[in-house]
Amino acid sequence: LNAAPGRAPRQQIRFLPAPAPGGGGAVELVAARVPVLADHPLVRGPRFRKLKIGAGHRLDVKASGVFVLGIGHGNKLLTDLYNCHLAKVYTVGGRFGKATDDFSDTGNLIEKTTFDHITREKLERILAVIQGTNQKALLMYSNIDMKTQEAYELAVKGLIRPMGKSPPIITAVRCLQFALPEFQLEIHCLHETQQYLRKMVHEIGLELKSSAVCTQVRRIRDGVFSVDDALPRTQWNLQSIQEAIRNCQLKVEAELEKTLG
Amino acid sequence: MAGVARRLLRRGLGVAAGPPSTRQLREAEEAAPVFQYAGKVARRKDRVFVWGFSYSGALGVPSFVRPDAGWKKPRRIQATPYRLETEEKISSAACGYGFTLLASNTRDITKVWGMGLNKDSQLGFQRSRRDQTKGYEYVLEPSPIPLPLEKPQQTRVLQVSCGRAHSLVLTDHEGVFTMGNNSYGQCGRKVVEDEVYSGSHLIHQLKEFDSRVVQVVCGQDHSLFRTKKGTVYACGWGADGQTGLGHYNITSVPTKLHGDIAGVNIIQVSSYGDCCLAVSDEGDVFGWGNSEYLQLASVTETTQVNIPRHLPFKIGKVKEAACGGTGNVVLTEEGNVFVWGYGILGKGPNLIETAVPEMIPPSLFGWSDFSPDIRVAHVRCGLSQFAALTNRGELFVWGKNLRGCLGTGRMEDQYFPWRVTVPGEVVDVACGVDHMVSLVRSFT
């Protein structure tokens, strides 16, 4: 970063003595633009000695996916994005037949059950109910008085969501793949933790009169940032980072405008 | 000596302690027993959930009214769905004004159960255990209603319906049985002056219709019968024109309706208060009865309409209609819900009355880009509340929350459709004045 051409030094206007035209001896003051010595690179030293990097929504050790970081001024944008309360999208993989103590497949085994009675239909029914109860929670925790006309208008547009602290809420669930004993869900949620999603997989197993563990949690979208904008491990270099920041700037601004006004 | 001890230790108790290796864990896992909670042919169970005002006994849970333990308090209102244990699978339920009827289509002798108010014998005669000659005035738990069937082990009960103080039971081969208050002829028999309805054993049977009756509907004090041929018969109170027979008098014998529905094949009739709606097979809506709340204001300015009139709504082909006390709701073939009338109609607190049907946006029923195939499958009406069932088995309610009848868990009125969390897929719902009954299938 420090090798990149820095800012041009500030200019100032000083009155410098210069020899007057004509005879020698007399000195005249001529205005000239001179660089300020305080800005000279040899005086100031390298421009960046440390960088302030802030992290967006947390990601577990066992989970993977999009992880948003803010650099320097971006940290303030991070706070604003947090206050927007946008939904995050996860791909959660599960496996029927086992129940463990930490709800993932690497935990201590608690119980093994049969799962041949489970069909995709039953799973989708359970998912519909989960979505339904969470929709209710969405409306309840948004702290809007249900008796007003604005509440009705927002509810019609589907824009009601909690703009403050709330327990984890799932706004949408969908089954992407179903091949006994494995299955994969796409979950859109707010204010959640990855452990909560694993617990959800476990509870789905219980509802279906069997048991399930979570094999994979992958965040594919965090507010405006999706997997396409994210940089994989091979691209963690200055060029790509700068390009990525430039590409996302517009999107972030637009979203903040829309939500916070 | 020491050597022997060491050898013993190594053999018997000398197993290396420490964290189990991966292989040991895997072996332990494979050796673990597998539990089976549900087999491959596990059936989904049918359940009944009730909620609302319980002191009338209409919920069928006696411990709400008379607690069985000393420290328990009586529960006046059950604000969220509560499971009602029944012996048989209930196929049809109806809520009246303070009482409920549950019917099962079995061939057993007991086919209909009733609970709630019985001051007019709307639940038949319930012999009191204390005094064998008198009957119960409040029935607190589902009690069998003895019907005078000719062939009790062959006839099936198809449907039940309840009005303010009378009830109708529809069977497949033996016509319609009516019981309860008959002061306006709503039971289909001649009005007897000064008849005492409380503790009455009389259950009247109606058989004379032009074809088999396929639907019975009770209004507040009148009864409607729809036959297989698509004709509608009515009897009972007619002061608001709700019998639709062209006059405002009482009718004590079921009489055929004419007017705009003459010759039209009616596929559904609905009524709960004093207004009636009928839907034809071509998707047209006909209405008659009370119009004080603009229910029929689209065709007439009068407040009572005593002959069926066609309601010219341009909302598409209508599939189902439901009438409430002051508001009406219809469901079209596309799955859209339209409301009109007076009261809390479901479009926010600003819409109080309208004579022309207004559509409720489908996004309020869970429709979104993420789940675009959600449709409303049925609509039902109570006296001042509405209920809608989606094709995913979710129940949405809105309207006046009289004594907790909406089941949302809150006591406030609901101005737009709100989900009721029922642990199961809701198959049918019956709305009453201050309570509701739902027939639910479990998930797995």
Tab-separated table of C-alpha atoms in Angstrom, chain B residues 56-370:
chain	number	residue	atom	x	y	z
B	56	SER	CA	-70.570	-21.432	28.113
B	57	GLY	CA	-69.005	-24.866	27.835
B	58	ALA	CA	-68.685	-24.458	24.080
B	59	LEU	CA	-65.006	-25.415	24.135
B	60	GLY	CA	-65.746	-28.822	25.585
B	61	VAL	CA	-63.087	-28.688	28.296
B	62	PRO	CA	-64.812	-28.952	31.679
B	63	SER	CA	-61.679	-28.076	33.617
B	64	PHE	CA	-61.824	-24.550	32.230
B	65	VAL	CA	-65.198	-23.980	33.869
B	66	ARG	CA	-64.973	-26.308	36.868
B	67	PRO	CA	-61.281	-26.854	37.661
B	68	ASP	CA	-60.468	-30.383	38.807
B	69	ALA	CA	-57.821	-29.323	41.312
B	70	GLY	CA	-58.411	-26.878	44.108
B	71	TRP	CA	-55.542	-24.570	43.271
B	72	LYS	CA	-56.450	-24.226	39.598
B	73	LYS	CA	-58.430	-21.198	38.543
B	74	PRO	CA	-61.268	-21.327	36.034
B	75	ARG	CA	-60.155	-20.168	32.606
B	76	ARG	CA	-62.623	-17.731	31.135
B	77	ILE	CA	-60.929	-17.295	27.803
B	78	GLN	CA	-58.672	-19.706	25.961
B	79	ALA	CA	-56.683	-17.314	23.816
B	80	THR	CA	-54.591	-19.832	21.842
B	81	PRO	CA	-55.569	-23.154	20.212
B	82	TYR	CA	-56.115	-25.916	22.769
B	83	ARG	CA	-56.320	-29.553	21.823
B	84	LEU	CA	-59.609	-31.293	22.452
B	85	GLU	CA	-59.378	-35.048	22.920
B	86	THR	CA	-62.160	-36.856	21.071
B	87	GLU	CA	-62.829	-40.559	20.779
B	88	GLU	CA	-63.619	-40.547	17.097
B	89	LYS	CA	-62.234	-38.793	14.086
B	90	ILE	CA	-64.309	-35.651	13.667
B	91	SER	CA	-65.190	-34.889	10.067
B	92	SER	CA	-67.467	-31.891	10.497
B	93	ALA	CA	-67.806	-29.196	13.148
B	94	ALA	CA	-70.067	-26.211	13.568
B	95	CYS	CA	-70.154	-23.369	16.075
B	96	GLY	CA	-73.356	-21.745	17.138
B	97	TYR	CA	-74.047	-18.906	19.551
B	98	GLY	CA	-72.416	-20.371	22.648
B	99	PHE	CA	-72.497	-24.051	21.666
B	100	THR	CA	-70.668	-26.445	19.353
B	101	LEU	CA	-71.544	-29.582	17.424
B	102	LEU	CA	-68.966	-32.143	16.341
B	103	ALA	CA	-69.882	-34.917	13.930
B	104	SER	CA	-68.059	-37.943	12.677
B	105	ASN	CA	-69.027	-39.874	9.553
B	106	THR	CA	-68.710	-43.274	11.167
B	107	ARG	CA	-71.236	-46.054	11.107
B	108	ASP	CA	-71.204	-46.379	14.904
B	109	ILE	CA	-74.273	-45.534	16.892
B	110	THR	CA	-72.842	-42.294	18.305
B	111	LYS	CA	-72.215	-39.906	15.458
B	112	VAL	CA	-72.775	-36.406	16.811
B	113	TRP	CA	-71.465	-34.777	19.973
B	114	GLY	CA	-72.503	-31.438	21.347
B	115	MET	CA	-71.278	-29.086	24.030
B	116	GLY	CA	-72.141	-25.636	25.318
B	117	LEU	CA	-75.491	-23.951	25.906
B	118	ASN	CA	-78.457	-26.235	25.898
B	119	LYS	CA	-81.221	-23.974	27.165
B	120	ASP	CA	-83.298	-24.556	24.043
B	121	SER	CA	-82.320	-28.192	23.589
B	122	GLN	CA	-80.148	-27.252	20.644
B	123	LEU	CA	-77.959	-30.183	21.689
B	124	GLY	CA	-80.893	-32.523	22.079
B	125	PHE	CA	-81.908	-33.881	25.440
B	126	GLN	CA	-78.938	-34.390	27.764
B	127	ARG	CA	-80.257	-36.401	30.693
B	128	SER	CA	-79.081	-34.969	33.969
B	129	ARG	CA	-77.459	-37.424	36.332
B	130	ARG	CA	-78.872	-35.773	39.413
B	131	ASP	CA	-82.492	-35.671	38.255
B	132	GLN	CA	-83.414	-38.236	35.594
B	133	THR	CA	-86.380	-36.231	34.355
B	134	LYS	CA	-84.531	-32.995	33.686
B	135	GLY	CA	-81.840	-32.163	31.184
B	136	TYR	CA	-78.608	-30.221	31.452
B	137	GLU	CA	-78.705	-26.550	30.541
B	138	TYR	CA	-74.959	-26.262	30.054
B	139	VAL	CA	-73.040	-29.192	28.638
B	140	LEU	CA	-69.387	-28.880	29.523
B	141	GLU	CA	-67.860	-31.734	27.576
B	142	PRO	CA	-68.625	-33.350	24.215
B	143	SER	CA	-71.711	-35.461	24.914
B	144	PRO	CA	-73.364	-37.742	22.391
B	145	ILE	CA	-76.600	-36.563	20.866
B	146	PRO	CA	-79.042	-39.415	20.316
B	147	LEU	CA	-80.569	-39.101	16.844
B	148	PRO	CA	-83.778	-41.054	16.044
B	149	LEU	CA	-82.256	-42.859	13.071
B	150	GLU	CA	-84.028	-45.744	11.399
B	151	LYS	CA	-80.805	-47.498	10.487
B	152	PRO	CA	-78.255	-46.140	12.966
B	153	GLN	CA	-75.548	-48.542	11.848
B	154	GLN	CA	-75.760	-47.631	8.178
B	155	THR	CA	-76.541	-43.954	8.002
B	156	ARG	CA	-73.668	-41.520	8.059
B	157	VAL	CA	-73.751	-37.927	9.228
B	158	LEU	CA	-72.343	-35.692	6.515
B	159	GLN	CA	-72.505	-32.233	8.002
B	160	VAL	CA	-73.763	-30.247	11.001
B	161	SER	CA	-74.708	-26.611	11.289
B	162	CYS	CA	-75.623	-24.373	14.231
B	163	GLY	CA	-77.570	-21.154	14.505
B	164	ARG	CA	-78.443	-18.968	17.467
B	165	ALA	CA	-80.517	-21.534	19.327
B	166	HIS	CA	-81.112	-24.348	16.859
B	167	SER	CA	-79.035	-26.935	15.041
B	168	LEU	CA	-79.286	-29.024	11.898
B	169	VAL	CA	-77.742	-32.450	11.252
B	170	LEU	CA	-77.464	-33.698	7.658
B	171	THR	CA	-77.370	-37.438	7.014
B	172	ASP	CA	-76.809	-39.258	3.764
B	173	HIS	CA	-79.978	-41.351	3.574
B	174	GLU	CA	-82.330	-40.100	6.267
B	175	GLY	CA	-82.696	-36.436	5.453
B	176	VAL	CA	-82.091	-33.588	7.883
B	177	PHE	CA	-82.634	-33.657	11.638
B	178	THR	CA	-83.411	-30.395	13.390
B	179	MET	CA	-83.498	-29.578	17.071
B	180	GLY	CA	-83.612	-26.575	19.276
B	181	ASN	CA	-85.641	-23.414	19.341
B	182	ASN	CA	-88.573	-23.320	16.932
B	183	SER	CA	-90.224	-20.020	17.812
B	184	TYR	CA	-89.760	-18.847	14.249
B	185	GLY	CA	-90.156	-22.188	12.534
B	186	GLN	CA	-86.453	-22.513	11.964
B	187	CYS	CA	-86.582	-26.212	12.788
B	188	GLY	CA	-88.898	-26.813	9.871
B	189	ARG	CA	-91.969	-27.751	11.914
B	190	LYS	CA	-95.103	-25.887	12.853
B	191	VAL	CA	-94.667	-23.230	15.547
B	192	VAL	CA	-96.378	-24.296	18.765
B	193	GLU	CA	-97.401	-21.409	20.969
B	194	ASP	CA	-95.780	-21.258	24.386
B	195	GLU	CA	-93.704	-24.308	23.646
B	196	VAL	CA	-91.067	-24.951	26.299
B	197	TYR	CA	-87.846	-25.744	24.487
B	198	SER	CA	-85.659	-26.427	27.502
B	199	GLY	CA	-85.384	-30.151	28.251
B	200	SER	CA	-87.344	-31.068	25.132
B	201	HIS	CA	-86.842	-34.508	23.582
B	202	LEU	CA	-88.175	-33.462	20.200
B	203	ILE	CA	-85.907	-33.908	17.205
B	204	HIS	CA	-87.704	-33.275	13.937
B	205	GLN	CA	-86.829	-35.057	10.715
B	206	LEU	CA	-87.159	-33.348	7.335
B	207	LYS	CA	-87.333	-35.457	4.215
B	208	GLU	CA	-89.522	-33.688	1.669
B	209	PHE	CA	-87.167	-31.996	-0.740
B	210	ASP	CA	-86.991	-32.341	-4.494
B	211	SER	CA	-83.708	-34.219	-4.259
B	212	ARG	CA	-81.163	-35.201	-1.669
B	213	VAL	CA	-79.994	-32.374	0.583
B	214	VAL	CA	-76.239	-31.857	0.301
B	215	GLN	CA	-75.673	-28.779	2.464
B	216	VAL	CA	-77.444	-27.306	5.472
B	217	VAL	CA	-76.756	-23.812	6.729
B	218	CYS	CA	-78.105	-22.082	9.813
B	219	GLY	CA	-78.554	-18.370	9.957
B	220	GLN	CA	-79.347	-16.663	13.211
B	221	ASP	CA	-82.999	-17.739	13.337
B	222	HIS	CA	-83.522	-19.328	9.939
B	223	SER	CA	-82.337	-22.426	8.089
B	224	LEU	CA	-81.252	-22.942	4.496
B	225	PHE	CA	-81.089	-26.268	2.687
B	226	ARG	CA	-79.271	-26.828	-0.600
B	227	THR	CA	-80.203	-29.886	-2.637
B	228	LYS	CA	-78.270	-31.890	-5.166
B	229	LYS	CA	-80.214	-30.357	-8.031
B	230	GLY	CA	-78.970	-26.914	-7.069
B	231	THR	CA	-82.162	-25.592	-5.498
B	232	VAL	CA	-82.319	-23.813	-2.174
B	233	TYR	CA	-85.018	-24.227	0.472
B	234	ALA	CA	-85.523	-21.991	3.489
B	235	CYS	CA	-87.560	-21.807	6.646
B	236	GLY	CA	-87.575	-19.720	9.776
B	237	TRP	CA	-87.687	-16.042	10.595
B	238	GLY	CA	-88.113	-13.751	7.658
B	239	ALA	CA	-88.436	-10.235	9.029
B	240	ASP	CA	-85.242	-9.227	7.252
B	241	GLY	CA	-86.109	-11.220	4.183
B	242	GLN	CA	-83.518	-13.817	5.025
B	243	THR	CA	-85.782	-16.657	3.947
B	244	GLY	CA	-85.804	-15.141	0.482
B	245	LEU	CA	-89.353	-16.260	-0.207
B	246	GLY	CA	-90.740	-12.886	-1.222
B	247	HIS	CA	-92.343	-11.977	2.094
B	248	TYR	CA	-91.291	-10.891	5.549
B	249	ASN	CA	-93.215	-13.531	7.515
B	250	ILE	CA	-92.229	-16.631	9.386
B	251	THR	CA	-92.034	-19.864	7.401
B	252	SER	CA	-92.305	-23.107	9.284
B	253	VAL	CA	-91.980	-25.538	6.398
B	254	PRO	CA	-88.913	-25.577	4.122
B	255	THR	CA	-89.978	-23.807	0.948
B	256	LYS	CA	-88.169	-23.489	-2.344
B	257	LEU	CA	-86.576	-20.156	-3.229
B	258	HIS	CA	-87.065	-18.466	-6.563
B	259	GLY	CA	-86.079	-14.994	-7.643
B	260	ASP	CA	-82.762	-14.697	-9.470
B	261	ILE	CA	-81.701	-18.202	-8.458
B	262	ALA	CA	-84.627	-19.995	-10.076
B	263	GLY	CA	-83.168	-22.497	-12.483
B	264	VAL	CA	-79.617	-21.754	-11.427
B	265	ASN	CA	-77.465	-24.599	-10.151
B	266	ILE	CA	-76.298	-23.363	-6.771
B	267	ILE	CA	-73.164	-25.034	-5.476
B	268	GLN	CA	-72.793	-23.330	-2.117
B	269	VAL	CA	-74.963	-21.389	0.330
B	270	SER	CA	-73.777	-19.463	3.349
B	271	SER	CA	-75.290	-17.538	6.204
B	272	TYR	CA	-74.603	-16.792	9.839
B	273	GLY	CA	-76.483	-13.652	10.744
B	274	ASP	CA	-79.412	-12.287	8.801
B	275	CYS	CA	-77.842	-12.031	5.374
B	276	CYS	CA	-77.458	-14.954	2.962
B	277	LEU	CA	-75.220	-15.577	-0.027
B	278	ALA	CA	-75.342	-18.296	-2.664
B	279	VAL	CA	-72.736	-19.210	-5.268
B	280	SER	CA	-73.692	-20.790	-8.583
B	281	ASP	CA	-71.616	-23.229	-10.590
B	282	GLU	CA	-70.769	-20.457	-13.047
B	283	GLY	CA	-69.214	-18.311	-10.368
B	284	ASP	CA	-72.050	-15.828	-9.835
B	285	VAL	CA	-73.031	-14.575	-6.403
B	286	PHE	CA	-76.639	-14.155	-5.281
B	287	GLY	CA	-77.679	-12.488	-2.053
B	288	TRP	CA	-80.780	-11.834	0.009
B	289	GLY	CA	-81.694	-10.867	3.541
B	290	ASN	CA	-80.436	-8.043	5.693
B	291	SER	CA	-78.675	-5.241	3.928
B	292	GLU	CA	-78.408	-2.690	6.716
B	293	TYR	CA	-74.656	-2.925	6.538
B	294	LEU	CA	-74.348	-2.423	2.789
B	295	GLN	CA	-74.049	-6.157	2.131
B	296	LEU	CA	-76.426	-5.942	-0.816
B	297	ALA	CA	-76.127	-2.228	-1.454
B	298	SER	CA	-74.643	-2.882	-4.868
B	299	VAL	CA	-78.065	-3.843	-6.179
B	300	THR	CA	-80.528	-2.061	-3.957
B	301	GLU	CA	-80.899	0.842	-1.568
B	302	THR	CA	-83.396	-0.931	0.676
B	303	THR	CA	-82.183	-2.400	3.910
B	304	GLN	CA	-84.018	-5.710	3.527
B	305	VAL	CA	-84.109	-7.866	0.421
B	306	ASN	CA	-86.582	-10.712	0.542
B	307	ILE	CA	-85.941	-12.318	-2.815
B	308	PRO	CA	-82.583	-13.595	-4.088
B	309	ARG	CA	-80.846	-11.004	-6.224
B	310	HIS	CA	-77.832	-11.462	-8.451
B	311	LEU	CA	-74.879	-9.367	-7.240
B	312	PRO	CA	-73.078	-8.067	-10.330
B	313	PHE	CA	-69.491	-8.090	-9.093
B	314	LYS	CA	-66.713	-8.037	-11.653
B	315	ILE	CA	-64.170	-9.884	-9.591
B	316	GLY	CA	-63.851	-13.121	-11.508
B	317	LYS	CA	-65.392	-16.518	-11.026
B	318	VAL	CA	-66.383	-16.970	-7.396
B	319	LYS	CA	-65.633	-20.316	-5.798
B	320	GLU	CA	-66.817	-19.895	-2.212
B	321	ALA	CA	-68.700	-17.305	-0.202
B	322	ALA	CA	-69.161	-16.766	3.510
B	323	CYS	CA	-71.546	-14.459	5.346
B	324	GLY	CA	-70.942	-12.902	8.685
B	325	GLY	CA	-73.095	-10.691	10.855
B	326	THR	CA	-72.160	-7.431	9.179
B	327	GLY	CA	-69.549	-8.329	6.574
B	328	ASN	CA	-69.214	-10.827	3.742
B	329	VAL	CA	-66.248	-12.478	2.118
B	330	VAL	CA	-65.851	-14.382	-1.168
B	331	LEU	CA	-63.043	-16.441	-2.613
B	332	THR	CA	-62.448	-16.449	-6.363
B	333	GLU	CA	-61.039	-19.223	-8.536
B	334	GLU	CA	-57.648	-17.469	-8.714
B	335	GLY	CA	-57.410	-17.597	-4.957
B	336	ASN	CA	-58.136	-13.940	-4.227
B	337	VAL	CA	-60.168	-12.899	-1.221
B	338	PHE	CA	-62.702	-10.075	-1.487
B	339	VAL	CA	-64.510	-8.489	1.460
B	340	TRP	CA	-67.348	-6.000	1.760
B	341	GLY	CA	-69.894	-4.874	4.300
B	342	TYR	CA	-69.285	-3.141	7.599
B	343	GLY	CA	-66.874	-3.669	10.444
B	344	ILE	CA	-63.269	-4.734	10.558
B	345	LEU	CA	-62.930	-5.995	7.010
B	346	GLY	CA	-59.234	-6.824	6.955
B	347	LYS	CA	-57.721	-3.922	5.068
B	348	GLY	CA	-56.471	-1.883	7.964
B	349	PRO	CA	-58.340	0.335	10.410
B	350	ASN	CA	-59.315	2.827	7.725
B	351	LEU	CA	-61.633	0.522	5.808
B	352	ILE	CA	-64.778	0.314	7.932
B	353	GLU	CA	-67.477	-0.102	5.342
B	354	THR	CA	-67.791	-0.676	1.652
B	355	ALA	CA	-70.588	-1.806	-0.614
B	356	VAL	CA	-68.279	-2.999	-3.371
B	357	PRO	CA	-65.928	-5.950	-2.762
B	358	GLU	CA	-62.342	-4.991	-1.990
B	359	MET	CA	-59.493	-7.430	-2.490
B	360	ILE	CA	-57.182	-8.333	0.354
B	361	PRO	CA	-53.602	-8.390	-1.021
B	362	PRO	CA	-52.296	-11.980	-1.213
B	363	SER	CA	-49.016	-10.948	0.392
B	364	LEU	CA	-50.902	-10.805	3.685
B	365	PHE	CA	-51.595	-14.536	3.399
B	366	GLY	CA	-47.943	-15.428	3.004
B	367	TRP	CA	-47.644	-15.036	-0.758
B	368	SER	CA	-44.254	-13.626	-1.788
B	369	ASP	CA	-41.606	-14.010	-4.489
B	370	PHE	CA	-40.077	-16.689	-2.352
